[in-house]
PDB file of C-alpha atoms in Angstrom:
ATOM      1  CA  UNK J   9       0.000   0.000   0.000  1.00  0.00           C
ATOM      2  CA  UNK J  10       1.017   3.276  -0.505  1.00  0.00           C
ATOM      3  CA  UNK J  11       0.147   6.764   0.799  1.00  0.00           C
ATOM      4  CA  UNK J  12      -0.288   9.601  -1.529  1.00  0.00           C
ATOM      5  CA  UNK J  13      -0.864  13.273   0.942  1.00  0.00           C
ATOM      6  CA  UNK J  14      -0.898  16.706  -0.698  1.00  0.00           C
ATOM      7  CA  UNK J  15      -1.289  19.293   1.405  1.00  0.00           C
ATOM      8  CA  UNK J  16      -3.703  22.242  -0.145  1.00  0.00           C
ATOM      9  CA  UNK J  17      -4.179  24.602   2.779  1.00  0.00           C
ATOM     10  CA  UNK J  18      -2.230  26.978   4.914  1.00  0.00           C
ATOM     11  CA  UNK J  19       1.299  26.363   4.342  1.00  0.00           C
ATOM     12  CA  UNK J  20       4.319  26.179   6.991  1.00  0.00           C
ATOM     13  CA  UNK J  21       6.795  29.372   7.039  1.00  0.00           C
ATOM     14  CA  UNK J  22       9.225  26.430   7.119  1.00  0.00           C
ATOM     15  CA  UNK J  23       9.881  24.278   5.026  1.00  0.00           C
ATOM     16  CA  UNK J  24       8.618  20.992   6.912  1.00  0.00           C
ATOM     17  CA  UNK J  25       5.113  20.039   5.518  1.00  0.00           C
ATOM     18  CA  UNK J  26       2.215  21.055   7.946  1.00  0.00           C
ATOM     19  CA  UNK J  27       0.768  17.172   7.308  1.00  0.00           C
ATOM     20  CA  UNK J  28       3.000  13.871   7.610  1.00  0.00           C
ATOM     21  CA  UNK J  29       1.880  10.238   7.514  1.00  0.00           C
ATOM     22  CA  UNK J  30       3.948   7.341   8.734  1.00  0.00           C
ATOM     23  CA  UNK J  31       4.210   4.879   7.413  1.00  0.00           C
ATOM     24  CA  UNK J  32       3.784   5.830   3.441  1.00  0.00           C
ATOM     25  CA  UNK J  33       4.526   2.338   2.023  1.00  0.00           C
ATOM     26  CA  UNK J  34       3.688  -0.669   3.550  1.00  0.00           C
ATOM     27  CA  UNK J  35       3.413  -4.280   2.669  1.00  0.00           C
ATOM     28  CA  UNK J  36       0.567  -5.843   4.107  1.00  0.00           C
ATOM     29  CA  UNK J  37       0.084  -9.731   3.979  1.00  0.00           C
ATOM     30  CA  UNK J  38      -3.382 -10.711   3.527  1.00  0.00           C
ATOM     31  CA  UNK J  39      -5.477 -11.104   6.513  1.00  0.00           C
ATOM     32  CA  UNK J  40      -3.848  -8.486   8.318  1.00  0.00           C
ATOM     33  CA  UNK J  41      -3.804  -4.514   8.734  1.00  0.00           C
ATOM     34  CA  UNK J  42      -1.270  -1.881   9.214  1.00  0.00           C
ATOM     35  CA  UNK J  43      -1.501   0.965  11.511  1.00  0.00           C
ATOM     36  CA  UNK J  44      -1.008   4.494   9.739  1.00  0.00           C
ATOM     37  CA  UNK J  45      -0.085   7.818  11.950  1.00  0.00           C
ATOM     38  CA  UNK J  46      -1.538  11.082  10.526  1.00  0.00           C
ATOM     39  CA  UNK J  47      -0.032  14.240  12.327  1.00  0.00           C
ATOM     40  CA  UNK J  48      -0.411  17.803  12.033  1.00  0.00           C
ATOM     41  CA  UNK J  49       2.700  19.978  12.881  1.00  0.00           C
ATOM     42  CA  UNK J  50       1.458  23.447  12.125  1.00  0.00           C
ATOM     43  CA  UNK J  51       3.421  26.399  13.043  1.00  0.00           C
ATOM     44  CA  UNK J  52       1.321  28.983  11.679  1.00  0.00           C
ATOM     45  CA  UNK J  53      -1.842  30.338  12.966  1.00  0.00           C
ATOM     46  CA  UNK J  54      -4.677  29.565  11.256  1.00  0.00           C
ATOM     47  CA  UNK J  55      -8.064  28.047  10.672  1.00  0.00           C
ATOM     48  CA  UNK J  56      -7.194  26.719   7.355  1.00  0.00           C
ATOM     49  CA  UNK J  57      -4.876  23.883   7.168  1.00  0.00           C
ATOM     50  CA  UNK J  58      -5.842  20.827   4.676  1.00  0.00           C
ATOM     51  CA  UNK J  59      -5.066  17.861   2.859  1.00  0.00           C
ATOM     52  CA  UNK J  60      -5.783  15.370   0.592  1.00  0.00           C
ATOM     53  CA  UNK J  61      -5.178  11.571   1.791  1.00  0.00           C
ATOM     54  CA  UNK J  62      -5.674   8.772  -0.849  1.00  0.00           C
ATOM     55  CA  UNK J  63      -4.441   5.370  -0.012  1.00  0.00           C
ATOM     56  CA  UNK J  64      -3.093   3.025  -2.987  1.00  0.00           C
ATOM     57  CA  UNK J  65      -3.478  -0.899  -2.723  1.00  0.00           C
ATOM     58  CA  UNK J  66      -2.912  -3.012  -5.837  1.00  0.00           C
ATOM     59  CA  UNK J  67      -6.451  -4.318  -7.110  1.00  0.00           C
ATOM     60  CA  UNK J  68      -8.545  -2.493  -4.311  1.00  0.00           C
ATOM     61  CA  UNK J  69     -11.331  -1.185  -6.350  1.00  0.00           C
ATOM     62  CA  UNK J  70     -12.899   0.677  -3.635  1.00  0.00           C
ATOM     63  CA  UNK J  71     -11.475   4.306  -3.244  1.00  0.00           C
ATOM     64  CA  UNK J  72     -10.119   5.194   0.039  1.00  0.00           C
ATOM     65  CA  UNK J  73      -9.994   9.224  -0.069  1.00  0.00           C
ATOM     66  CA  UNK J  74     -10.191  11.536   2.630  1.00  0.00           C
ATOM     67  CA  UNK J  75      -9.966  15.173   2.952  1.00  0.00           C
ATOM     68  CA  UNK J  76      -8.619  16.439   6.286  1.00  0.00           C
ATOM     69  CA  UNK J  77      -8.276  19.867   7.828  1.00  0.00           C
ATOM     70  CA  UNK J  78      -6.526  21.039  11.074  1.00  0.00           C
ATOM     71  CA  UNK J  79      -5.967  24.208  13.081  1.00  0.00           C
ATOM     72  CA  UNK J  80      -3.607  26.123  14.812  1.00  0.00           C
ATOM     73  CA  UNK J  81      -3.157  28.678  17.761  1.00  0.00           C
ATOM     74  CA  UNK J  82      -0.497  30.666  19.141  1.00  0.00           C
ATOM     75  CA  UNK J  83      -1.575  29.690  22.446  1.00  0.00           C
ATOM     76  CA  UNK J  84      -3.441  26.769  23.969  1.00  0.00           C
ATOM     77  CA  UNK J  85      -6.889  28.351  24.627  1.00  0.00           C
ATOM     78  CA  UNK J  86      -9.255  29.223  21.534  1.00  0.00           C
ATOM     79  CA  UNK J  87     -12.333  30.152  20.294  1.00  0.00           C
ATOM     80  CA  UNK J  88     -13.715  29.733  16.643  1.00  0.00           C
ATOM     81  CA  UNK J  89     -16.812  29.778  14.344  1.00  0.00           C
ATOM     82  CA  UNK J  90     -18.160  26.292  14.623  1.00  0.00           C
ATOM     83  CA  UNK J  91     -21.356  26.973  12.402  1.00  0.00           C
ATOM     84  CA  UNK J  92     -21.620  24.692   9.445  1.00  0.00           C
ATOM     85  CA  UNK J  93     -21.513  27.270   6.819  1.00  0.00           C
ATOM     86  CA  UNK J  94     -18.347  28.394   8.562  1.00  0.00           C
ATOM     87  CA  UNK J  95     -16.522  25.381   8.376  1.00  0.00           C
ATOM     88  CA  UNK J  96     -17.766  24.419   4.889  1.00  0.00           C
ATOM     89  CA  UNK J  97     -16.193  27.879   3.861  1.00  0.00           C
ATOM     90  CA  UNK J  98     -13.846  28.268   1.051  1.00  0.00           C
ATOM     91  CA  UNK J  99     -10.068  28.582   2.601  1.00  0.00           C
ATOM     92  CA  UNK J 100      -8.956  31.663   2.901  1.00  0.00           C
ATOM     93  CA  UNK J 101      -5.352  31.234   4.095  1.00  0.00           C
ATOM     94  CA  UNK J 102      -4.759  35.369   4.858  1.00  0.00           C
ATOM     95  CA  UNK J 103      -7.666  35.539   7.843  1.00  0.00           C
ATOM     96  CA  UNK J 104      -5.332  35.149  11.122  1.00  0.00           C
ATOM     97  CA  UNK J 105      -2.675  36.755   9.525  1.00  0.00           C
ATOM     98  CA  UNK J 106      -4.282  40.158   8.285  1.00  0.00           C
ATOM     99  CA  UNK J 107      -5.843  39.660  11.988  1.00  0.00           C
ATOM    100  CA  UNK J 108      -2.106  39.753  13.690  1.00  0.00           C
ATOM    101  CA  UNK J 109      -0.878  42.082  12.082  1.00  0.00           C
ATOM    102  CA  UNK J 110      -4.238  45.054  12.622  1.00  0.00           C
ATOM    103  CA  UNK J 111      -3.834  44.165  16.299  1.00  0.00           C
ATOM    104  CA  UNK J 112      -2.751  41.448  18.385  1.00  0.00           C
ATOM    105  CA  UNK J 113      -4.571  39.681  21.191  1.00  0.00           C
ATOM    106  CA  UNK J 114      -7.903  40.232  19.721  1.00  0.00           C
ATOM    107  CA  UNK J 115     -10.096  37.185  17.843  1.00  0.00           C
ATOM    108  CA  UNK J 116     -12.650  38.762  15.584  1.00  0.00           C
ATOM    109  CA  UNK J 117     -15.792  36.774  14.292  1.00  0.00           C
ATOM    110  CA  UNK J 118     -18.969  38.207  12.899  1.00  0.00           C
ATOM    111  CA  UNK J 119     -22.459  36.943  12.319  1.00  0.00           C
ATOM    112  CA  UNK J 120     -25.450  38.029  10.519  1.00  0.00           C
ATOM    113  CA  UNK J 121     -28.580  35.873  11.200  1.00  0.00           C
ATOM    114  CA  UNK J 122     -30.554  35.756   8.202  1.00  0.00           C
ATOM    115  CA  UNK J 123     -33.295  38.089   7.473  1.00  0.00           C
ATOM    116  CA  UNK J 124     -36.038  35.453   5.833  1.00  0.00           C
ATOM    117  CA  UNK J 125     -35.891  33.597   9.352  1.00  0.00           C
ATOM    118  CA  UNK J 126     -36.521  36.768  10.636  1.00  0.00           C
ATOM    119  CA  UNK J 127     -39.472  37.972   8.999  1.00  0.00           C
ATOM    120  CA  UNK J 128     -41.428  34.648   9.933  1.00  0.00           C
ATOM    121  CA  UNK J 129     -40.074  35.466  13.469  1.00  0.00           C
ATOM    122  CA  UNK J 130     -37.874  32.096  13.572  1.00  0.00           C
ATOM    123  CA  UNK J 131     -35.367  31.425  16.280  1.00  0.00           C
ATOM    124  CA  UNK J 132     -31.666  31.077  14.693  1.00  0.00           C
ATOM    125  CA  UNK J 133     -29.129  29.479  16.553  1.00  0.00           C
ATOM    126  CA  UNK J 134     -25.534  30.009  15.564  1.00  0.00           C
ATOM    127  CA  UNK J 135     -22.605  27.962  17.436  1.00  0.00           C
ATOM    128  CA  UNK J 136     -19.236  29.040  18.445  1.00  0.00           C
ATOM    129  CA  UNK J 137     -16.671  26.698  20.190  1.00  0.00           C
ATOM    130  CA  UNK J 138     -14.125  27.314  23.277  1.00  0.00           C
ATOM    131  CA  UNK J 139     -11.495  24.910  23.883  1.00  0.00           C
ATOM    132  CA  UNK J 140      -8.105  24.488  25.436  1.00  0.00           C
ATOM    133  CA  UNK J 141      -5.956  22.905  23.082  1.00  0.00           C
ATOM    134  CA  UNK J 142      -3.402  22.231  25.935  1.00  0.00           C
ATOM    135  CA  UNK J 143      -2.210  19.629  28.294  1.00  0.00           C
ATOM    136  CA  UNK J 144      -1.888  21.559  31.809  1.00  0.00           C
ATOM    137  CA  UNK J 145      -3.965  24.061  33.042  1.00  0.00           C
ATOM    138  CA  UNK J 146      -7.780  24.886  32.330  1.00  0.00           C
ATOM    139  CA  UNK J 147      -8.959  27.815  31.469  1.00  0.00           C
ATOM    140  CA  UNK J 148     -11.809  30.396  31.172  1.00  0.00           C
ATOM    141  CA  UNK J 149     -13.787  32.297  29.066  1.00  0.00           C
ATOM    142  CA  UNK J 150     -16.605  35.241  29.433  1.00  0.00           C
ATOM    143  CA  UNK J 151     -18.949  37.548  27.523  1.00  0.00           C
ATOM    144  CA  UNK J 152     -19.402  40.688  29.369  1.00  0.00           C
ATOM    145  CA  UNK J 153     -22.008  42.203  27.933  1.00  0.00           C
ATOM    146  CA  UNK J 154     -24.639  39.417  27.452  1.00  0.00           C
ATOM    147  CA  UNK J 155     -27.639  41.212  28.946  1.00  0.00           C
ATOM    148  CA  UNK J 156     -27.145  43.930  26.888  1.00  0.00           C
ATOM    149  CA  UNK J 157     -27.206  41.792  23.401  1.00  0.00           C
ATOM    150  CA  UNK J 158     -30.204  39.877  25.142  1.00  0.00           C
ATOM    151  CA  UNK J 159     -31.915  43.155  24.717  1.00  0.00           C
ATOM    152  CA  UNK J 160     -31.583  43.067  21.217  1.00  0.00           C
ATOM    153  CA  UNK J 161     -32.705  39.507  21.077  1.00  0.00           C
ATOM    154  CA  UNK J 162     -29.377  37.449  21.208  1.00  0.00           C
ATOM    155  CA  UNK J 163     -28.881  35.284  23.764  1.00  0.00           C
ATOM    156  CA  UNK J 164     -25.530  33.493  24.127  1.00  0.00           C
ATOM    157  CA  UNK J 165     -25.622  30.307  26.715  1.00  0.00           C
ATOM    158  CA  UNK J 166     -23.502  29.539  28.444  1.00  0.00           C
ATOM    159  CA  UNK J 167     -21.705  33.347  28.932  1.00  0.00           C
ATOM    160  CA  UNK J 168     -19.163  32.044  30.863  1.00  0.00           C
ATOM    161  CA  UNK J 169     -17.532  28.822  32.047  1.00  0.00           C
ATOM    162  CA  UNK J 170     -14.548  26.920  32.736  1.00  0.00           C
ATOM    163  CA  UNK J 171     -12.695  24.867  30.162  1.00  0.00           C
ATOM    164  CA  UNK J 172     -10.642  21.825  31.245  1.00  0.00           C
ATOM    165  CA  UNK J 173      -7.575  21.033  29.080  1.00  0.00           C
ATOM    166  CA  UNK J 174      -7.729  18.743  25.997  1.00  0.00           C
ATOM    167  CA  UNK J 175     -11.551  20.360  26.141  1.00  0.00           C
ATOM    168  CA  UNK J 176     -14.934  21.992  24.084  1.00  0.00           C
ATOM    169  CA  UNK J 177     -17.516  23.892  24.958  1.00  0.00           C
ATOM    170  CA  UNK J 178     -19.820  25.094  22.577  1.00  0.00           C
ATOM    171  CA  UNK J 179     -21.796  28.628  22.839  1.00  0.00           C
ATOM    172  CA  UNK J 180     -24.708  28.782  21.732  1.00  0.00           C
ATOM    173  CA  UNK J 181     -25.958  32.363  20.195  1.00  0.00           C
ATOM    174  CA  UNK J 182     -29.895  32.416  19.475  1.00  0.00           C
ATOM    175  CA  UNK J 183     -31.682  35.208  17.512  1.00  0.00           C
ATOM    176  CA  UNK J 184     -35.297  35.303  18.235  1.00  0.00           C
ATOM    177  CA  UNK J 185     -36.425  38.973  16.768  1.00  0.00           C
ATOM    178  CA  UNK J 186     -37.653  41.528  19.448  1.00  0.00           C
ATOM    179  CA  UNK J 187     -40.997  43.314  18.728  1.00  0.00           C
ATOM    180  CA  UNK J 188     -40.342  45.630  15.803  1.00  0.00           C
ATOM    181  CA  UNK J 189     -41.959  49.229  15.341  1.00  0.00           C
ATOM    182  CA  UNK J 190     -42.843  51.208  12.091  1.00  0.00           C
ATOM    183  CA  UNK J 191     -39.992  50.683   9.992  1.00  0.00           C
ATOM    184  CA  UNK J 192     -37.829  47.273   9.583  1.00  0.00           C
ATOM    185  CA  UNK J 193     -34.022  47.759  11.044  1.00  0.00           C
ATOM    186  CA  UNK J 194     -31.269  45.514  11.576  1.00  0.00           C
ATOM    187  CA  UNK J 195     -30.193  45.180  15.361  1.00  0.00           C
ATOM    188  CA  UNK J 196     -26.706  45.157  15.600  1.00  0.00           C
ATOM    189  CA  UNK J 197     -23.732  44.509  18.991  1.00  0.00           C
ATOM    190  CA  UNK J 198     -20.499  43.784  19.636  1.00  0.00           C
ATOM    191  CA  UNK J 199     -20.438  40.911  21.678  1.00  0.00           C
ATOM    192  CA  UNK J 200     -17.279  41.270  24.295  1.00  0.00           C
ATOM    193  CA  UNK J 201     -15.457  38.462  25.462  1.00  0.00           C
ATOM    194  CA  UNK J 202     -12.451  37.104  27.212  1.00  0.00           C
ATOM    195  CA  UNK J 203     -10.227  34.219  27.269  1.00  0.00           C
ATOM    196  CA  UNK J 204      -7.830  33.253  29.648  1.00  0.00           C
ATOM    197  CA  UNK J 205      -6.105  30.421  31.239  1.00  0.00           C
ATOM    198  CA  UNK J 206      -4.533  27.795  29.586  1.00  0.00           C
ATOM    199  CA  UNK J 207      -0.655  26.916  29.320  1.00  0.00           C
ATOM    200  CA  UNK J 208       1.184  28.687  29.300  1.00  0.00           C
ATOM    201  CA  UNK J 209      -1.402  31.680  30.551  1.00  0.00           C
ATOM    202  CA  UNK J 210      -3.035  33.417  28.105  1.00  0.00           C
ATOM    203  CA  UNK J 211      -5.150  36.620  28.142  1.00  0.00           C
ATOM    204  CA  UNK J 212      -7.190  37.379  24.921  1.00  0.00           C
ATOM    205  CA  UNK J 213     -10.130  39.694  24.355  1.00  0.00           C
ATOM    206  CA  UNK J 214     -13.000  38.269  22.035  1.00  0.00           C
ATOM    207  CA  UNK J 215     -14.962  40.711  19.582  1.00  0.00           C
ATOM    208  CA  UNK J 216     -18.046  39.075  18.086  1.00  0.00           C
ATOM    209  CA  UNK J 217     -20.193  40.996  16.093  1.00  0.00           C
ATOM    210  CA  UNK J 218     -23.903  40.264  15.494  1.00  0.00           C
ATOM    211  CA  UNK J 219     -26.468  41.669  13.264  1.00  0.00           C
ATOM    212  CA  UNK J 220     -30.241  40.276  13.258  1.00  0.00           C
ATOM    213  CA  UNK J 221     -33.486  41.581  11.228  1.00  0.00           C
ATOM    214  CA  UNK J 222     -36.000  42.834  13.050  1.00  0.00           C
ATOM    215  CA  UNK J 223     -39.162  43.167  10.808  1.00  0.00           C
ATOM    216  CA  UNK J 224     -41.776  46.033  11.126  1.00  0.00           C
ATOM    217  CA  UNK J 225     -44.573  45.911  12.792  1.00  0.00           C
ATOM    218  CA  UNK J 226     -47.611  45.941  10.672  1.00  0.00           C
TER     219      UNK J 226
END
């Protein structure tokens, strides 16, 4: 068998190859399997690493494919866009680096909630996820002004919580659309946020900005 891997996302700024598998030949009497070791050694922040994994045997006529995808932080505690449009996206390899460079220490995501849900006054839930990529310490996150965006009709649950190394906790942020007056607006907030935590500690503010539809009120 052999093991064909091209890597088609974010690259490495060296020159080692974000994706390795080991073994990538293998001779395999019949009857038996083989054991193959994917890793990811990213050093480059990003969303956006990928590859392409196609395994060769002589005669198989069934296609083993796979595409796989990984991601990378600076520091061991995260948070990131977990809807399914999100991670269905089209790569864009430049996101966390135009980021870094505008201003460090600051994770920006955005969300509109769509306006047809809207006008038949549907709940929308979108889903980010916090985790701790790390192998020591937990760590915590917060959103600080969650009453205020629950005023607009966003509610985020849970706002805050602790998040155990090696650990996930999704957020869930629902739009339900408040009462609406004369004229049709959009409702719009920046969600604030914190990380922190992790190891080695890490301090990192959250910006999340949400827009929703709020039809008028006929």
């Amino acid at each position: 068998a052999t093991v064909e891997l091209n890597n088609v996302g974010e690259a490495n700024t060296s020159a080692i190859q974000p994706f390795d598998c080991v073994p990538s030949e293998a001779l395999v009497p019949a009857g038996e399997s083989k054991d193959l070791k994917l890793s990811l050694s990213g050093d480059t922040q990003s969303l956006y690493y990928a590859a392409n994994l196609r395994i060769l045997v002589p005669n198989q006529k069934e296609k083993m494919e796979w595409r796989v995808q990984g991601r990378c932080w600076a520091q061991s505690i995260f948070v990131f866009d977990a809807s399914e449009e999100a991670l269905s996206a089209a790569t864009n390899v430049n996101r966390f680096k135009d980021q870094a460079l505008e201003e460090p220490g600051v994770i920006y995501l955005e969300k509109s909630f769509a306006q047809r849900a809207a006008e038949r006054k549907e709940a929308v839930v979108h889903q980010l996820m916090v985790g701790n990529c790390g192998s020591g310490a937990g760590g915590d996150f917060s959103f600080s002004n969650g009453a205020a965006a629950g005023e607009l009709g966003f509610q985020v649950e849970p706002a805050s919580g602790k998040v155990d190394a090696g650990a996930k906790i999704p957020v869930l942020i629902t739009y339900t659309p408040p009462p609406g007056a004369a004229l049709a607006v959009w409702n719009e907030i920046v969600l604030e946020g914190s990380l922190s935590g992790g190891a080695p500690a890490t301090s990192l503010t959250v910006q999340v900005r949400l827009r929703g539809f709020v039809p008028a009120q006929l």
